[in-house]
Amino acid sequence: MTPPKLGTQRLIVPSDQAAHFSTFIHRYMQEIQAKGSVENTLLDQMIDSAWNLRRFTFLEADLYQLAGIDPLLSNDRDIQQKYARIMRHKIFHTRVWHRAFKDLKALQNHRLQREAALQADGPTAAAPAAEGPLTPAQQAELEQLYADIEREKQDLESFVNSNGNLFTG
């Protein structure tokens, strides 16, 4: 199975789920209708995180079967560690998804307001000051946010690469 590329990330998609993944991406793209590279980058982050959250649900179910009971109730240290890892990844991807969604919606609202202002007042009209370009402080905050997300992704990738598959010894 060759992982499909989404943005700059490679996602784990079992070959039997390739059609479902394609539909999954198509639905996100249809619903979000991102325009421009920044919106598409945020959409990629949402898709990446949403797909991984879905995968973690299956891993959690597999771990339940392996343990024979709820992993939270297991006395097996290995099961507890695997469950804790899954939960850490779920928390990380939930945060990334919500952050990307919030930023994407803000960018789309800003774009739509500017487009509406241009349509109402003509192409030479300027957008209201509050809806203008990002201030240097906003730009710095956005750049820091992207750097944090990239650092978290690299940390997670490094963790996964150093620990291998969750279900192998």
PDB file of N, CA, C and O in Angstrom, residues 71-105:
ATOM      1  N   PRO A  71      -9.855  -1.052  27.362  1.00  0.00           N
ATOM      2  CA  PRO A  71      -8.438  -0.805  27.645  1.00  0.00           C
ATOM      3  C   PRO A  71      -8.195   0.048  28.894  1.00  0.00           C
ATOM      4  O   PRO A  71      -7.161  -0.080  29.545  1.00  0.00           O
ATOM      5  N   LEU A  72      -9.166   0.898  29.241  1.00  0.00           N
ATOM      6  CA  LEU A  72      -9.019   1.697  30.462  1.00  0.00           C
ATOM      7  C   LEU A  72      -9.023   0.829  31.717  1.00  0.00           C
ATOM      8  O   LEU A  72      -8.463   1.207  32.739  1.00  0.00           O
ATOM      9  N   LEU A  73      -9.662  -0.334  31.638  1.00  0.00           N
ATOM     10  CA  LEU A  73      -9.784  -1.213  32.792  1.00  0.00           C
ATOM     11  C   LEU A  73      -8.726  -2.307  32.818  1.00  0.00           C
ATOM     12  O   LEU A  73      -8.633  -3.050  33.794  1.00  0.00           O
ATOM     13  N   SER A  74      -7.930  -2.385  31.771  1.00  0.00           N
ATOM     14  CA  SER A  74      -6.932  -3.454  31.669  1.00  0.00           C
ATOM     15  C   SER A  74      -5.800  -3.249  32.677  1.00  0.00           C
ATOM     16  O   SER A  74      -5.372  -2.127  32.948  1.00  0.00           O
ATOM     17  N   ASN A  75      -5.309  -4.358  33.217  1.00  0.00           N
ATOM     18  CA  ASN A  75      -4.140  -4.326  34.103  1.00  0.00           C
ATOM     19  C   ASN A  75      -2.855  -4.569  33.328  1.00  0.00           C
ATOM     20  O   ASN A  75      -1.771  -4.494  33.898  1.00  0.00           O
ATOM     21  N   ASP A  76      -2.978  -4.854  32.038  1.00  0.00           N
ATOM     22  CA  ASP A  76      -1.819  -5.107  31.187  1.00  0.00           C
ATOM     23  C   ASP A  76      -1.148  -3.772  30.848  1.00  0.00           C
ATOM     24  O   ASP A  76      -1.732  -2.909  30.202  1.00  0.00           O
ATOM     25  N   ARG A  77       0.083  -3.611  31.272  1.00  0.00           N
ATOM     26  CA  ARG A  77       0.808  -2.345  31.076  1.00  0.00           C
ATOM     27  C   ARG A  77       0.980  -2.020  29.587  1.00  0.00           C
ATOM     28  O   ARG A  77       0.895  -0.863  29.181  1.00  0.00           O
ATOM     29  N   ASP A  78       1.225  -3.038  28.774  1.00  0.00           N
ATOM     30  CA  ASP A  78       1.389  -2.827  27.341  1.00  0.00           C
ATOM     31  C   ASP A  78       0.104  -2.269  26.727  1.00  0.00           C
ATOM     32  O   ASP A  78       0.144  -1.330  25.932  1.00  0.00           O
ATOM     33  N   ILE A  79      -1.031  -2.824  27.104  1.00  0.00           N
ATOM     34  CA  ILE A  79      -2.332  -2.341  26.616  1.00  0.00           C
ATOM     35  C   ILE A  79      -2.540  -0.894  27.065  1.00  0.00           C
ATOM     36  O   ILE A  79      -2.971  -0.042  26.277  1.00  0.00           O
ATOM     37  N   GLN A  80      -2.230  -0.598  28.312  1.00  0.00           N
ATOM     38  CA  GLN A  80      -2.393   0.760  28.832  1.00  0.00           C
ATOM     39  C   GLN A  80      -1.523   1.757  28.067  1.00  0.00           C
ATOM     40  O   GLN A  80      -1.978   2.857  27.736  1.00  0.00           O
ATOM     41  N   GLN A  81      -0.284   1.369  27.754  1.00  0.00           N
ATOM     42  CA  GLN A  81       0.614   2.263  27.017  1.00  0.00           C
ATOM     43  C   GLN A  81       0.123   2.498  25.594  1.00  0.00           C
ATOM     44  O   GLN A  81       0.164   3.627  25.098  1.00  0.00           O
ATOM     45  N   LYS A  82      -0.343   1.443  24.958  1.00  0.00           N
ATOM     46  CA  LYS A  82      -0.865   1.587  23.598  1.00  0.00           C
ATOM     47  C   LYS A  82      -2.107   2.478  23.591  1.00  0.00           C
ATOM     48  O   LYS A  82      -2.268   3.340  22.722  1.00  0.00           O
ATOM     49  N   TYR A  83      -2.962   2.296  24.580  1.00  0.00           N
ATOM     50  CA  TYR A  83      -4.167   3.111  24.669  1.00  0.00           C
ATOM     51  C   TYR A  83      -3.792   4.586  24.905  1.00  0.00           C
ATOM     52  O   TYR A  83      -4.354   5.487  24.275  1.00  0.00           O
ATOM     53  N   ALA A  84      -2.825   4.812  25.778  1.00  0.00           N
ATOM     54  CA  ALA A  84      -2.383   6.189  26.055  1.00  0.00           C
ATOM     55  C   ALA A  84      -1.828   6.840  24.793  1.00  0.00           C
ATOM     56  O   ALA A  84      -2.095   8.020  24.528  1.00  0.00           O
ATOM     57  N   ARG A  85      -1.075   6.082  23.987  1.00  0.00           N
ATOM     58  CA  ARG A  85      -0.542   6.620  22.736  1.00  0.00           C
ATOM     59  C   ARG A  85      -1.663   6.998  21.776  1.00  0.00           C
ATOM     60  O   ARG A  85      -1.630   8.060  21.155  1.00  0.00           O
ATOM     61  N   ILE A  86      -2.637   6.119  21.649  1.00  0.00           N
ATOM     62  CA  ILE A  86      -3.772   6.418  20.768  1.00  0.00           C
ATOM     63  C   ILE A  86      -4.471   7.692  21.235  1.00  0.00           C
ATOM     64  O   ILE A  86      -4.803   8.557  20.427  1.00  0.00           O
ATOM     65  N   MET A  87      -4.686   7.817  22.534  1.00  0.00           N
ATOM     66  CA  MET A  87      -5.369   9.005  23.067  1.00  0.00           C
ATOM     67  C   MET A  87      -4.558  10.271  22.814  1.00  0.00           C
ATOM     68  O   MET A  87      -5.122  11.314  22.460  1.00  0.00           O
ATOM     69  N   ARG A  88      -3.233  10.201  22.961  1.00  0.00           N
ATOM     70  CA  ARG A  88      -2.389  11.375  22.685  1.00  0.00           C
ATOM     71  C   ARG A  88      -2.530  11.800  21.224  1.00  0.00           C
ATOM     72  O   ARG A  88      -2.653  12.983  20.916  1.00  0.00           O
ATOM     73  N   HIS A  89      -2.508  10.818  20.333  1.00  0.00           N
ATOM     74  CA  HIS A  89      -2.650  11.136  18.911  1.00  0.00           C
ATOM     75  C   HIS A  89      -4.034  11.707  18.605  1.00  0.00           C
ATOM     76  O   HIS A  89      -4.163  12.630  17.803  1.00  0.00           O
ATOM     77  N   LYS A  90      -5.061  11.157  19.239  1.00  0.00           N
ATOM     78  CA  LYS A  90      -6.417  11.674  19.019  1.00  0.00           C
ATOM     79  C   LYS A  90      -6.518  13.126  19.499  1.00  0.00           C
ATOM     80  O   LYS A  90      -7.110  13.962  18.812  1.00  0.00           O
ATOM     81  N   ILE A  91      -5.947  13.422  20.643  1.00  0.00           N
ATOM     82  CA  ILE A  91      -5.976  14.790  21.172  1.00  0.00           C
ATOM     83  C   ILE A  91      -5.241  15.728  20.220  1.00  0.00           C
ATOM     84  O   ILE A  91      -5.741  16.811  19.882  1.00  0.00           O
ATOM     85  N   PHE A  92      -4.055  15.316  19.779  1.00  0.00           N
ATOM     86  CA  PHE A  92      -3.271  16.144  18.857  1.00  0.00           C
ATOM     87  C   PHE A  92      -4.069  16.450  17.591  1.00  0.00           C
ATOM     88  O   PHE A  92      -4.201  17.609  17.183  1.00  0.00           O
ATOM     89  N   HIS A  93      -4.615  15.416  16.957  1.00  0.00           N
ATOM     90  CA  HIS A  93      -5.330  15.624  15.693  1.00  0.00           C
ATOM     91  C   HIS A  93      -6.652  16.363  15.881  1.00  0.00           C
ATOM     92  O   HIS A  93      -7.071  17.097  14.988  1.00  0.00           O
ATOM     93  N   THR A  94      -7.277  16.198  17.022  1.00  0.00           N
ATOM     94  CA  THR A  94      -8.490  16.975  17.309  1.00  0.00           C
ATOM     95  C   THR A  94      -8.143  18.464  17.380  1.00  0.00           C
ATOM     96  O   THR A  94      -8.843  19.308  16.807  1.00  0.00           O
ATOM     97  N   ARG A  95      -7.060  18.782  18.059  1.00  0.00           N
ATOM     98  CA  ARG A  95      -6.629  20.187  18.167  1.00  0.00           C
ATOM     99  C   ARG A  95      -6.265  20.764  16.800  1.00  0.00           C
ATOM    100  O   ARG A  95      -6.642  21.883  16.469  1.00  0.00           O
ATOM    101  N   VAL A  96      -5.508  20.005  16.016  1.00  0.00           N
ATOM    102  CA  VAL A  96      -5.117  20.476  14.688  1.00  0.00           C
ATOM    103  C   VAL A  96      -6.363  20.716  13.835  1.00  0.00           C
ATOM    104  O   VAL A  96      -6.474  21.748  13.160  1.00  0.00           O
ATOM    105  N   TRP A  97      -7.318  19.767  13.865  1.00  0.00           N
ATOM    106  CA  TRP A  97      -8.530  19.913  13.070  1.00  0.00           C
ATOM    107  C   TRP A  97      -9.294  21.170  13.465  1.00  0.00           C
ATOM    108  O   TRP A  97      -9.675  21.969  12.611  1.00  0.00           O
ATOM    109  N   HIS A  98      -9.511  21.365  14.758  1.00  0.00           N
ATOM    110  CA  HIS A  98     -10.277  22.526  15.211  1.00  0.00           C
ATOM    111  C   HIS A  98      -9.550  23.827  14.909  1.00  0.00           C
ATOM    112  O   HIS A  98     -10.184  24.819  14.508  1.00  0.00           O
ATOM    113  N   ARG A  99      -8.241  23.852  15.079  1.00  0.00           N
ATOM    114  CA  ARG A  99      -7.466  25.066  14.786  1.00  0.00           C
ATOM    115  C   ARG A  99      -7.547  25.384  13.294  1.00  0.00           C
ATOM    116  O   ARG A  99      -7.785  26.539  12.909  1.00  0.00           O
ATOM    117  N   ALA A 100      -7.369  24.373  12.451  1.00  0.00           N
ATOM    118  CA  ALA A 100      -7.434  24.592  11.007  1.00  0.00           C
ATOM    119  C   ALA A 100      -8.836  25.032  10.588  1.00  0.00           C
ATOM    120  O   ALA A 100      -8.989  25.932   9.757  1.00  0.00           O
ATOM    121  N   PHE A 101      -9.867  24.406  11.171  1.00  0.00           N
ATOM    122  CA  PHE A 101     -11.246  24.776  10.853  1.00  0.00           C
ATOM    123  C   PHE A 101     -11.511  26.235  11.219  1.00  0.00           C
ATOM    124  O   PHE A 101     -12.063  26.998  10.418  1.00  0.00           O
ATOM    125  N   LYS A 102     -11.104  26.628  12.411  1.00  0.00           N
ATOM    126  CA  LYS A 102     -11.314  28.011  12.871  1.00  0.00           C
ATOM    127  C   LYS A 102     -10.597  28.995  11.948  1.00  0.00           C
ATOM    128  O   LYS A 102     -11.179  29.993  11.512  1.00  0.00           O
ATOM    129  N   ASP A 103      -9.328  28.709  11.629  1.00  0.00           N
ATOM    130  CA  ASP A 103      -8.566  29.603  10.764  1.00  0.00           C
ATOM    131  C   ASP A 103      -9.130  29.642   9.350  1.00  0.00           C
ATOM    132  O   ASP A 103      -9.207  30.704   8.730  1.00  0.00           O
ATOM    133  N   LEU A 104      -9.544  28.490   8.848  1.00  0.00           N
ATOM    134  CA  LEU A 104     -10.116  28.429   7.505  1.00  0.00           C
ATOM    135  C   LEU A 104     -11.412  29.225   7.425  1.00  0.00           C
ATOM    136  O   LEU A 104     -11.626  29.995   6.487  1.00  0.00           O
ATOM    137  N   LYS A 105     -12.276  29.051   8.403  1.00  0.00           N
ATOM    138  CA  LYS A 105     -13.540  29.796   8.399  1.00  0.00           C
ATOM    139  C   LYS A 105     -13.282  31.305   8.476  1.00  0.00           C
ATOM    140  O   LYS A 105     -13.949  32.091   7.796  1.00  0.00           O
TER     141      LYS A 105
END
